[in-house]
CSV table of C-alpha atoms and ligand atoms in Angstrom, one decimal:
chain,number,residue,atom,x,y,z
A,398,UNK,CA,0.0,0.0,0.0
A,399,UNK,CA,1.5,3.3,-0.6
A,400,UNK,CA,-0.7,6.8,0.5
A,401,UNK,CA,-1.1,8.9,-2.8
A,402,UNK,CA,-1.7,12.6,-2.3
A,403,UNK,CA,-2.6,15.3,-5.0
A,404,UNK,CA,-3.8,18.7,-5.1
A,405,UNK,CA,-7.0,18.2,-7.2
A,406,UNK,CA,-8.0,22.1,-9.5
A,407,UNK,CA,-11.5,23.8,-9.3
A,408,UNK,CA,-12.4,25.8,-10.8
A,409,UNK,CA,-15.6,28.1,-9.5
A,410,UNK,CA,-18.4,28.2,-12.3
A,411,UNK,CA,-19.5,32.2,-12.7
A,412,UNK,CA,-20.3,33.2,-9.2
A,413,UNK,CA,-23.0,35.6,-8.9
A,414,UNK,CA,-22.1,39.2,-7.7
A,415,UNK,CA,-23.6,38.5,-4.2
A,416,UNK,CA,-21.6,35.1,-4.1
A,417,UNK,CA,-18.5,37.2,-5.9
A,418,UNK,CA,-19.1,39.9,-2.8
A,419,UNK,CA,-19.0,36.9,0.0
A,420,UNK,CA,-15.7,35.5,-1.4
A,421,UNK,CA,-14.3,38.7,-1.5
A,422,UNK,CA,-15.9,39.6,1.6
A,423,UNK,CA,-14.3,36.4,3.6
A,424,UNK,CA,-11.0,36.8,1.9
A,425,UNK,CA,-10.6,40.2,3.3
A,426,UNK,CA,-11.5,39.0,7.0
A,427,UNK,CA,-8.9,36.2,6.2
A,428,UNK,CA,-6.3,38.1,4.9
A,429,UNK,CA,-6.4,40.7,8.4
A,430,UNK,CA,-6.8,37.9,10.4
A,431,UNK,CA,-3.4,36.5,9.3
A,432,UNK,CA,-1.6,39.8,9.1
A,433,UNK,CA,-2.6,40.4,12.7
A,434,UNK,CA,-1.8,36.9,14.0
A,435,UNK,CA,1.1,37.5,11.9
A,436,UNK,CA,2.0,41.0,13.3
A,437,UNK,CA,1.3,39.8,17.0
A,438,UNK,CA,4.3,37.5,16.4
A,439,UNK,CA,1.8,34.4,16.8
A,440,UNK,CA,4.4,30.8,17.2
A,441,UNK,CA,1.7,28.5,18.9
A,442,UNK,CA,-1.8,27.7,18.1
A,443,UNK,CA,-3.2,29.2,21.2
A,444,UNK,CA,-1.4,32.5,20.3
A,445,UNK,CA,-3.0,32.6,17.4
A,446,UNK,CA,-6.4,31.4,18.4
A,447,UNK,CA,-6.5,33.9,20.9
A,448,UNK,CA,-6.1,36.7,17.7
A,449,UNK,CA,-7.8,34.7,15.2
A,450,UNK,CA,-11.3,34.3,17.2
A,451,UNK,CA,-12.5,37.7,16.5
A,452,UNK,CA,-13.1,37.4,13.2
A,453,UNK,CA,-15.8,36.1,11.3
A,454,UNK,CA,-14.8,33.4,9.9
A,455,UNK,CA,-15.6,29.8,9.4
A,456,UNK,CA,-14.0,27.2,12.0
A,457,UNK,CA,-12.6,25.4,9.1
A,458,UNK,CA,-10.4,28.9,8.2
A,459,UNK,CA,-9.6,29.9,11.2
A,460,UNK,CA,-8.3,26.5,12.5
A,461,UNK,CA,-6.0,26.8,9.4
A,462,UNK,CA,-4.8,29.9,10.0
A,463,UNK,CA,-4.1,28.3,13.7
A,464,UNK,CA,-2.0,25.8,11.8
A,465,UNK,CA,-0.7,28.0,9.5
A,466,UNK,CA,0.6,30.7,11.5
A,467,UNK,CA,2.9,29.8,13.6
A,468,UNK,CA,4.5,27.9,10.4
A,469,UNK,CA,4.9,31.1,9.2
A,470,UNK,CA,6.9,32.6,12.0
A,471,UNK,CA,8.9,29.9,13.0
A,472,UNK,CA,9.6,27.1,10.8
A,473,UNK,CA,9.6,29.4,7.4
A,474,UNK,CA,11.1,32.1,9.3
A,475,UNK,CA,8.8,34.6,7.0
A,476,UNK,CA,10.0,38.1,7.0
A,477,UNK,CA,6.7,39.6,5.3
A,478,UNK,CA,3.6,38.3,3.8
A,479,UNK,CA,2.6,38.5,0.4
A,480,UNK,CA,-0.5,40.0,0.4
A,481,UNK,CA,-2.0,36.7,-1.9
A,482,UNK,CA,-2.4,34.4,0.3
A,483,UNK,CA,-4.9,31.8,-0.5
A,484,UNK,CA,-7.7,31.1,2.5
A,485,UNK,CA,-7.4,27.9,3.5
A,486,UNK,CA,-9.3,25.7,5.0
A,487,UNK,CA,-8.5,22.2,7.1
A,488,UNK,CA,-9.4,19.0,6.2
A,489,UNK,CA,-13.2,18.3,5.4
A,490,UNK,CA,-13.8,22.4,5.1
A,491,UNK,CA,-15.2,21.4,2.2
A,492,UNK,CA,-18.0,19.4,0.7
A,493,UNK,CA,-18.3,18.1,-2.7
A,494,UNK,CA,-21.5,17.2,-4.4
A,495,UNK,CA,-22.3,15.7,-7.8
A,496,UNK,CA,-25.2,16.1,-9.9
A,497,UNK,CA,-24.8,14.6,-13.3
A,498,UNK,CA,-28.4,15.7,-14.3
A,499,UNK,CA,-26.9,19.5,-14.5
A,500,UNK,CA,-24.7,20.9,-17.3
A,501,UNK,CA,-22.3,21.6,-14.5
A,502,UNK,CA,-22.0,18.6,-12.3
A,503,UNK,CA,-19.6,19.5,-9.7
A,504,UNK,CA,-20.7,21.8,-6.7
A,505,UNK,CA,-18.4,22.6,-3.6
A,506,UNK,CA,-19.8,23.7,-0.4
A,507,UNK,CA,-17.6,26.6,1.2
A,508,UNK,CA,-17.7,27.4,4.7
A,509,UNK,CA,-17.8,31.4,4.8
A,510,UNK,CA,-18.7,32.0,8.6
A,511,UNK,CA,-20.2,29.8,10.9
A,512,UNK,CA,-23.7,28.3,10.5
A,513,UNK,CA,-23.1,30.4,7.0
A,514,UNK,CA,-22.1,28.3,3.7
A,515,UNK,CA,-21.8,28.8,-0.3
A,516,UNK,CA,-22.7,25.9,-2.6
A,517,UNK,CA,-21.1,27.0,-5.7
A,518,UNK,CA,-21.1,25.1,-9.1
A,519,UNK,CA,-17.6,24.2,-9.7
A,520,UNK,CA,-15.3,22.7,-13.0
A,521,UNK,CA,-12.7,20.0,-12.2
A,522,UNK,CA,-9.8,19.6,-14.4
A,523,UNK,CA,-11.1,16.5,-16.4
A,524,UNK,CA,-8.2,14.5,-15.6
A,525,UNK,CA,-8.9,14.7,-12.0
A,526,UNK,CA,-11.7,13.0,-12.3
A,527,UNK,CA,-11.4,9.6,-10.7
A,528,UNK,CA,-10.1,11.7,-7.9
A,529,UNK,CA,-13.7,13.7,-7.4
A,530,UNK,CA,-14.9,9.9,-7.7
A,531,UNK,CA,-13.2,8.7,-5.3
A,532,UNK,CA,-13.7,11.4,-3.0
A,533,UNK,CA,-17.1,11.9,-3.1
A,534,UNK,CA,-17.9,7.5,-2.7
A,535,UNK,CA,-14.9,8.2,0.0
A,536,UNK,CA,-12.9,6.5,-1.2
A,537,UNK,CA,-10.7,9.4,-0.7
A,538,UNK,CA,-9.8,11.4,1.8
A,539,UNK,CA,-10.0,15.4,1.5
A,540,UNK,CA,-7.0,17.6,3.0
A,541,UNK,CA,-6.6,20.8,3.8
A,542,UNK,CA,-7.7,23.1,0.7
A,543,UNK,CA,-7.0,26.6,-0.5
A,544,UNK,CA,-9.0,29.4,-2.3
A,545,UNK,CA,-8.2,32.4,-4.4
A,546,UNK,CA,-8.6,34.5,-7.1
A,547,UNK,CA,-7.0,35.1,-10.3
A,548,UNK,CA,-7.9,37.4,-13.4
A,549,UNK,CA,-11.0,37.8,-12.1
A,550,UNK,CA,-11.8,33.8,-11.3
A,551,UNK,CA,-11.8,32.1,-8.4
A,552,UNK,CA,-10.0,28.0,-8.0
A,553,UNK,CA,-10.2,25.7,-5.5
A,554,UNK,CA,-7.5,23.7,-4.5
A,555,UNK,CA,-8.2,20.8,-2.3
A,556,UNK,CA,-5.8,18.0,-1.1
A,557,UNK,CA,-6.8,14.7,-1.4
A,558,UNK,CA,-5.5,11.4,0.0
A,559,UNK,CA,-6.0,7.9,-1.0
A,560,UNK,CA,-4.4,4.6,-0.1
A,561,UNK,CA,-3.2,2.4,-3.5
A,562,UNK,CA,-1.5,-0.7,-4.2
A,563,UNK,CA,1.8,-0.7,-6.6
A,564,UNK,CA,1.5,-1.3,-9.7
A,565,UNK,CA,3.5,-4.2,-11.0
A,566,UNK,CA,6.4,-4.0,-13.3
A,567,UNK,CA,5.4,-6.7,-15.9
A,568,UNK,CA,5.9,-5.2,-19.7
A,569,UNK,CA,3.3,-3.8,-21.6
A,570,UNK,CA,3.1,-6.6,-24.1
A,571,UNK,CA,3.6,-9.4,-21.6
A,572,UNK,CA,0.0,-8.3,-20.4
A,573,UNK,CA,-3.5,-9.8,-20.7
A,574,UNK,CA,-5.8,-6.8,-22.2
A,575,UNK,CA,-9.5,-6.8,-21.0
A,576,UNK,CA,-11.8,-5.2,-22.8
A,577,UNK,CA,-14.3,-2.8,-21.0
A,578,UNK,CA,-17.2,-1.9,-23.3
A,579,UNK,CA,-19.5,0.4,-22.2
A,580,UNK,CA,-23.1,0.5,-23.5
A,581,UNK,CA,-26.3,0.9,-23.7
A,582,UNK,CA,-28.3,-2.9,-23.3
A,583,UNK,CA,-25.6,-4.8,-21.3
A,584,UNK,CA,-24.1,-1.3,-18.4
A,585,UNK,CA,-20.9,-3.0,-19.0
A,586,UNK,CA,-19.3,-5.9,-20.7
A,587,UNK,CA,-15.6,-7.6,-19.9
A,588,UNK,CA,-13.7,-9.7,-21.6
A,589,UNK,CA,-10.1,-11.3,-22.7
A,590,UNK,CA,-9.0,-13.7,-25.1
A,591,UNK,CA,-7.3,-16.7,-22.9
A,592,UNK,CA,-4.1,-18.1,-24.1
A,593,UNK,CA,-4.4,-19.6,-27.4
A,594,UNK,CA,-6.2,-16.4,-28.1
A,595,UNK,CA,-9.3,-17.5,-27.8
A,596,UNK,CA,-12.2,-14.9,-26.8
A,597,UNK,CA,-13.1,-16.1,-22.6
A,598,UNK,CA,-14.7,-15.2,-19.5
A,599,UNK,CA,-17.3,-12.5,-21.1
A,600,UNK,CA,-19.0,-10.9,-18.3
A,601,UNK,CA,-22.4,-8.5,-18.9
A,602,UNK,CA,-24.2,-6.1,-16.3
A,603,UNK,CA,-27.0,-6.1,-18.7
A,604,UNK,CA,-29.6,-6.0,-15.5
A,605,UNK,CA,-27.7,-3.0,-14.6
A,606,UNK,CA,-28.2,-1.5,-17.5
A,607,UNK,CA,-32.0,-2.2,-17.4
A,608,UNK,CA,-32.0,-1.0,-13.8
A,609,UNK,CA,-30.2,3.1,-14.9
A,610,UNK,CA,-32.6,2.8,-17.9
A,611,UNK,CA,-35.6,2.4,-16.1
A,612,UNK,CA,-34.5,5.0,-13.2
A,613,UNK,CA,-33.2,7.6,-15.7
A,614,UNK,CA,-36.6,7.5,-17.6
A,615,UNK,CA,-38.6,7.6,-13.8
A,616,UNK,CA,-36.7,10.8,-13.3
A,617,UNK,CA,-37.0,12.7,-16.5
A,618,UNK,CA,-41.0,11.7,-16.4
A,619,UNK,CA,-41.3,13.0,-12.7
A,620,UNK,CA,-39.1,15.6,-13.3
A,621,UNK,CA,-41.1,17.0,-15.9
A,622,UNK,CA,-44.8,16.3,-14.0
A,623,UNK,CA,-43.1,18.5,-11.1
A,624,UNK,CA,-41.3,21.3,-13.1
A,625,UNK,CA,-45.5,21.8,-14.9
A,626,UNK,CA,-46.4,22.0,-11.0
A,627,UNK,CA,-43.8,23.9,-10.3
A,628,UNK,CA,-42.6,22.0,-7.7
A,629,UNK,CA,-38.9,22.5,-8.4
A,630,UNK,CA,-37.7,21.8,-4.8
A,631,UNK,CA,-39.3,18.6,-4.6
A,632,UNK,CA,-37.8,17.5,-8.4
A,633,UNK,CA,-34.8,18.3,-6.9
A,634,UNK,CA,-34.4,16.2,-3.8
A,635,UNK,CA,-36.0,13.8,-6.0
A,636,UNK,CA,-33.4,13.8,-8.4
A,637,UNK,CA,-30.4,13.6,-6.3
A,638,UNK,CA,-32.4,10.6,-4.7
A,639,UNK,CA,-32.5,9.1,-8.1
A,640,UNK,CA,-28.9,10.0,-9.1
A,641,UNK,CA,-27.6,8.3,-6.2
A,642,UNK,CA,-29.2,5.1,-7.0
A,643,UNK,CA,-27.7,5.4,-10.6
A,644,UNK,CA,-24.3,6.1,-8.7
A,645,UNK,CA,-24.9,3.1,-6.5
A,646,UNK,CA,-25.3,1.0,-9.2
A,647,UNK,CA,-22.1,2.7,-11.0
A,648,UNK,CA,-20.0,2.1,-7.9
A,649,UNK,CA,-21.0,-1.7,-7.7
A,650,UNK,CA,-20.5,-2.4,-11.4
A,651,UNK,CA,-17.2,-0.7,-11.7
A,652,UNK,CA,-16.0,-2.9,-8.4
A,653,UNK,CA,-17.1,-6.4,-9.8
A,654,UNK,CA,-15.4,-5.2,-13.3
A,655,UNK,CA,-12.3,-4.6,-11.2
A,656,UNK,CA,-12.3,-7.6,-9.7
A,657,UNK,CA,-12.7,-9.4,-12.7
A,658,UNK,CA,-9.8,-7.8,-13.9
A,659,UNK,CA,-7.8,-9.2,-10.4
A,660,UNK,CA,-8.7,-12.5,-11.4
A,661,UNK,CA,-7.0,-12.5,-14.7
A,662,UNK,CA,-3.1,-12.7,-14.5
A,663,UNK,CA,-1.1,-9.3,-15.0
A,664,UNK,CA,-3.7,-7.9,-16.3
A,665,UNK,CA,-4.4,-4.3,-18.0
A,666,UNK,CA,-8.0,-2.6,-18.3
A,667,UNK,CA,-8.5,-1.5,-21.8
A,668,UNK,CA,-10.8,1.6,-22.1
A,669,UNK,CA,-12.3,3.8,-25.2
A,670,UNK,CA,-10.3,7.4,-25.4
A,671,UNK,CA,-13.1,9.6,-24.5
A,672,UNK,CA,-11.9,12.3,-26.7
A,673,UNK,CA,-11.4,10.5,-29.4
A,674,UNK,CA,-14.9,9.1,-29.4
A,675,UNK,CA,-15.8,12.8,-29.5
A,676,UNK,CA,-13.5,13.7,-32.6
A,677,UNK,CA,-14.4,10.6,-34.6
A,678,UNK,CA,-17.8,10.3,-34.2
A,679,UNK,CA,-20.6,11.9,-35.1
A,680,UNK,CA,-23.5,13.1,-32.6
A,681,UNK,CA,-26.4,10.8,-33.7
A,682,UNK,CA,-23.8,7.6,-33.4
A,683,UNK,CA,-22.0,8.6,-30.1
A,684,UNK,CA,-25.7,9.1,-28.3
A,685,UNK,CA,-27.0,5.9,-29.9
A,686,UNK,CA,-24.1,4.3,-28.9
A,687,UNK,CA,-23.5,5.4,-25.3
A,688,UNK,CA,-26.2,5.3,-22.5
A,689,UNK,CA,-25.4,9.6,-22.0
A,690,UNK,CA,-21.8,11.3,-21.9
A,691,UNK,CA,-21.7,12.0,-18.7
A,692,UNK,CA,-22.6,7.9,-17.5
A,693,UNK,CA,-19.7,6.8,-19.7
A,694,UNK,CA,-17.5,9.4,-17.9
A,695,UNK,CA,-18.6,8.6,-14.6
A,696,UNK,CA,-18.3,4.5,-15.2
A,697,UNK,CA,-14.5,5.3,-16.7
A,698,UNK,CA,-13.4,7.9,-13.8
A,699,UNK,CA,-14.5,4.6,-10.9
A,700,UNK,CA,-13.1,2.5,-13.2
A,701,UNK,CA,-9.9,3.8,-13.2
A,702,UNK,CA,-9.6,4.8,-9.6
A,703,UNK,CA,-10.7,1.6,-8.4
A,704,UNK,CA,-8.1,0.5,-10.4
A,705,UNK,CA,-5.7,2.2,-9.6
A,706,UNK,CA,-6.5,1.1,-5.7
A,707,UNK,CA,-5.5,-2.6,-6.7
A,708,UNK,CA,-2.4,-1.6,-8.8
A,709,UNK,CA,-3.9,-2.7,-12.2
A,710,UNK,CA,-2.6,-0.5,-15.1
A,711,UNK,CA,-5.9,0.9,-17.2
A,712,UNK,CA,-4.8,2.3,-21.2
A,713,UNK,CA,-6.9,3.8,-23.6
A,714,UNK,CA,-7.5,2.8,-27.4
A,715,UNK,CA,-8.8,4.2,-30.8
A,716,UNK,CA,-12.3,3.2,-30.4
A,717,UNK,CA,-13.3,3.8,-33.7
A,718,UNK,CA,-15.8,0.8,-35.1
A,719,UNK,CA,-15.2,-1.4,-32.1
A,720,UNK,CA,-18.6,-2.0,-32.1
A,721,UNK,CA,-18.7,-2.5,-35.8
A,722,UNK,CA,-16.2,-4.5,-36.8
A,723,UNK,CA,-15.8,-8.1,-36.6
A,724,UNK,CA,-13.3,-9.4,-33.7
A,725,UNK,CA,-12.9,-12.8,-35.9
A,726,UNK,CA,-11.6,-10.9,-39.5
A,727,UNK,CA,-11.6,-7.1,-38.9
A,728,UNK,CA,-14.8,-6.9,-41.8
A,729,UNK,CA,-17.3,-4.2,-41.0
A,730,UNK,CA,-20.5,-6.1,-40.0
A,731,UNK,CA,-23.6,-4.8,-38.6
A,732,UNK,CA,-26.3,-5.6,-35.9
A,733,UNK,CA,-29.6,-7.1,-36.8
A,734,UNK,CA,-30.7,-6.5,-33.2
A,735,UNK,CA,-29.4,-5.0,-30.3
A,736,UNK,CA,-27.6,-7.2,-29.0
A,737,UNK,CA,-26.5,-9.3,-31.7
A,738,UNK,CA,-23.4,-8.5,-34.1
A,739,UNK,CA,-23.5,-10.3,-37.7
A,740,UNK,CA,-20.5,-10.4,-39.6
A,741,UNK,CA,-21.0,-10.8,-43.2
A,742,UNK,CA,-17.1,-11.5,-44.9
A,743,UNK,CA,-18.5,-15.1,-45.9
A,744,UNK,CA,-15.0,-16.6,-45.6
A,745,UNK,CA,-15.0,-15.9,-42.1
A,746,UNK,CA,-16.0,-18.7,-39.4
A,747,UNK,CA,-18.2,-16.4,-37.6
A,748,UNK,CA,-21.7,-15.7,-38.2
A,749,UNK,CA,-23.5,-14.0,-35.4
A,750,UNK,CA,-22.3,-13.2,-31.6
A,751,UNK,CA,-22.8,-10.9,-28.8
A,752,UNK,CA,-23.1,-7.9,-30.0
A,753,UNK,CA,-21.0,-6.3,-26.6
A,754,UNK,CA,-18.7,-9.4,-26.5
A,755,UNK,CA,-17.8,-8.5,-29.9
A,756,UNK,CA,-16.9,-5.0,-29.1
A,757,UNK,CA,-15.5,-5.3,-25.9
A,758,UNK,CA,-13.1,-7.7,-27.7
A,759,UNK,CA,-12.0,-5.3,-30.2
A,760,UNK,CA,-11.1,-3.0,-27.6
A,761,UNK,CA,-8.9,-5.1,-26.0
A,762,UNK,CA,-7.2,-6.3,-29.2
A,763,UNK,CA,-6.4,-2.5,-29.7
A,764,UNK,CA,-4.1,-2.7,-26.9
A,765,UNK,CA,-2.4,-5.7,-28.7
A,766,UNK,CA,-2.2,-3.7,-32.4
A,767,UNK,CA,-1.2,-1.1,-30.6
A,768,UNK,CA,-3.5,1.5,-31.3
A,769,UNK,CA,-3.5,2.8,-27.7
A,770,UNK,CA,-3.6,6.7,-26.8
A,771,UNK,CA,-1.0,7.9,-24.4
A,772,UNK,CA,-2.7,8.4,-21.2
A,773,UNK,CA,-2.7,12.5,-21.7
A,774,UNK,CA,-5.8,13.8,-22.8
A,775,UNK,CA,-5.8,16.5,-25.9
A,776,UNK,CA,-6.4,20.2,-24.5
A,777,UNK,CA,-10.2,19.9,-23.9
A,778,UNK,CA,-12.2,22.0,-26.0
A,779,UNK,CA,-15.6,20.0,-25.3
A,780,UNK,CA,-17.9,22.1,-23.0
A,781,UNK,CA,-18.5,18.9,-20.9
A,782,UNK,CA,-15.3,18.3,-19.9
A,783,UNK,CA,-14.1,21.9,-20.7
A,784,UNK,CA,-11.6,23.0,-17.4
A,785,UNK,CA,-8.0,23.0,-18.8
A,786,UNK,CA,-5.2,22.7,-16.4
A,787,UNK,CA,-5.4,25.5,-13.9
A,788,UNK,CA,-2.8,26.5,-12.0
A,789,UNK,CA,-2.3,28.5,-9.4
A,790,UNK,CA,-0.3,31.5,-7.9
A,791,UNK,CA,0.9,30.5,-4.6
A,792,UNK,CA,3.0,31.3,-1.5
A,793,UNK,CA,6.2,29.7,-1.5
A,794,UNK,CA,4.7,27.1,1.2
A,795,UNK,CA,1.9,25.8,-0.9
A,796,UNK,CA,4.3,25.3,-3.8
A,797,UNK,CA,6.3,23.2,-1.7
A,798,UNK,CA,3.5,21.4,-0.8
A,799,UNK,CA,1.8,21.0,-3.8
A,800,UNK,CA,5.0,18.9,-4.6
A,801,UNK,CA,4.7,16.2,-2.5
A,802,UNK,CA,2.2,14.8,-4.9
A,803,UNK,CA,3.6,11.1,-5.1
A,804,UNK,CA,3.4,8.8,-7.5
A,805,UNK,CA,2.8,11.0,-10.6
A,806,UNK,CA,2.6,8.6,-13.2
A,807,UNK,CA,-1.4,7.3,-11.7
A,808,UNK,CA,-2.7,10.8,-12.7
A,809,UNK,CA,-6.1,10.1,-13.3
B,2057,ZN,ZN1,-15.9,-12.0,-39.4
């Protein structure tokens, strides 16, 4: 087991100008509180509690300015401040939500005085995903985090902790790829050829599929009865009840797939590149084709992080025509039902299979041809993953400890 910490980017979605004047507002109280602990030559918590009290702040802030104080004047021997410090806020300050019903998914809770909170939408950096996964299942746990403003925006960043096992140091090619096909009939379907190559183990969640069908159409038809009532509250709660069912039945699905993959020897988790799905396919085939963007995002994210947690190295392919092609000769076939793929190259052996099989097969012999993607994800220019790296201006301290992000190479 080895502890992996990074500092995960947030980025605050268009406050309004009364949420824009509270930031402001509690940024000001934190930046006096810390040049008057600061001033009063504060080197122990109780110092600086006894200064820090009088403002009106959150607990959360002013227990890290407890922290952070005496830091200041004795270990880093600071001679001034800037006058940027982030406000920071100790572990579990925050609270994270997710509503994948809303163009922006992510919201943050920030504690702004006590008893006195902002829920604010909020953009991750899309390759932090897993990590917003992980911490809002808790899988992860949330560190101390830090707030500011720059050009006019204001970013989160949080610290986040989770345990993880090592991955192993088998080669690449000396690895058995399983395919993970995500879809619309079967939730998710696994498989791997065995050792003569032959296709093996197939696994299907196609009753979990049935299951976020039925409660995704429940909640769009309440939804809809209760918006024409007006009753937006109650849609609410009711859809974050609904959600979390979905997400329940993500979280359990993306456990059994990784365990599946622990049961095959060294082996690697072969995903679709989400943005390439989004360069080489149209609309009308990528909606047909996937249960909704944001489910096939959210299945991948637990996917990876989960595993990641058991040390199993995930890569992504090219998944253009996996579902298409044939995994027997490569011809372009079709589907004369749902869940059944025809291949018509009359030479081949192969008439009819599994539909999903069939493509989740193809995705892991893309690992093989090696038509994999590197990890890094293209500069996202799609609005629903839109976020960018965002980085930070910092103190000298948080620098530092933004660096002790370990393990760089699971980014995920
Ligand atoms: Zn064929």
């Amino acid at each position: 087991m080895t502890e992996l910490t990074k500092t995960l980017e947030l980025k605050l979605v268009d406050p309004n100008a009364h949420k824009r004047r509270k930031l402001r507002e509690m940024r000001e109280a934190y930046q006096h509180a810390l040049q008057d602990a600061f001033d009063a030559g504060c080197t122990t918590q109780t110092e600086a509690n006894d200064v820090v009290i009088n403002y009106d702040l959150s607990g959360y802030a002013k227990n890290a300015l407890k922290k952070y104080v005496p830091q200041l004047t004795t270990t880093y021997n600071a001679g001034e401040l800037h006058d940027d410090h982030p406000v920071r806020f100790t572990n579990e300050g925050l609270r994270l939500d997710h509503k994948p019903e809303n163009a922006i998914e992510w919201y943050v809770k920030i504690p702004h005085h006590e008893d006195y909170d902002l829920w604010m939408p909020a953009q991750p950096n899309p390759e932090q995903r897993g990590w917003l996964e992980a911490l809002n299942a808790g899988d992860a746990t949330m560190g101390e985090s830090r707030l500011f403003e720059r050009d006019g925006t204001w970013y989160l960043h949080v610290t986040a902790t989770r345990d993880v096992e090592e991955c192993s140091e088998v080669p690449a090619e000396e690895r058995t790829p399983i395919g993970v096909d995500i879809g619309e009939a079967s939730l998710v379907t696994v498989c791997h050829r065995d050792d003569h190559g032959s296709p093996t183990a197939p696994e299907l969640w196609a009753d979990e599929g049935k299951t976020v069908r039925r409660l995704r159409k429940t909640y769009f038809t309440a939804k809809r009865r209760l918006q024409r009532r007006g009753s937006e509250r109650i849609a609410e709660s009711f859809g974050d009840d609904v959600w979390r069912q979905i997400d329940d039945v993500f979280h359990r699905v993306t456990r059994e797939v990784v365990q599946y993959a622990e049961s095959v020897e060294n082996p690697v988790l072969v995903l679709e590149d989400l943005t390439y799905i989004r360069e080489s396919m149209d609309y009308g085939e990528f909606m047909n084709r996937r249960l909704h963007g944001w489910g096939f995002a959210k299945l991948h994210a637990q996917i990876r992080y989960k595993a990641v947690e058991k040390g199993i190295p995930v890569e992504t392919v090219n998944p253009r025509n996996t579902s298409k092609e044939c995994h027997a000769c490569g011809e372009v076939g079709y589907r004369p039902r749902q869940a059944t793929f025809k291949c018509t190259n009359d030479a081949c052996w192969m008439d009819e299979y599994q539909a999903d099989v069939n493509g989740a097969i193809n995705i892991a012999d893309r690992y093989l041809s090696g038509e994999s993607r590197p990890r890094e994800h293209t500069d996202g220019n799609d609005s629903a993953e839109d976020g960018g790296r965002l980085t930070a201006p910092q103190d000298a301290q948080s620098d530092a400890e933004t660096q002790q992000e370990t393990l760089g190479t699971y980014a995920s």
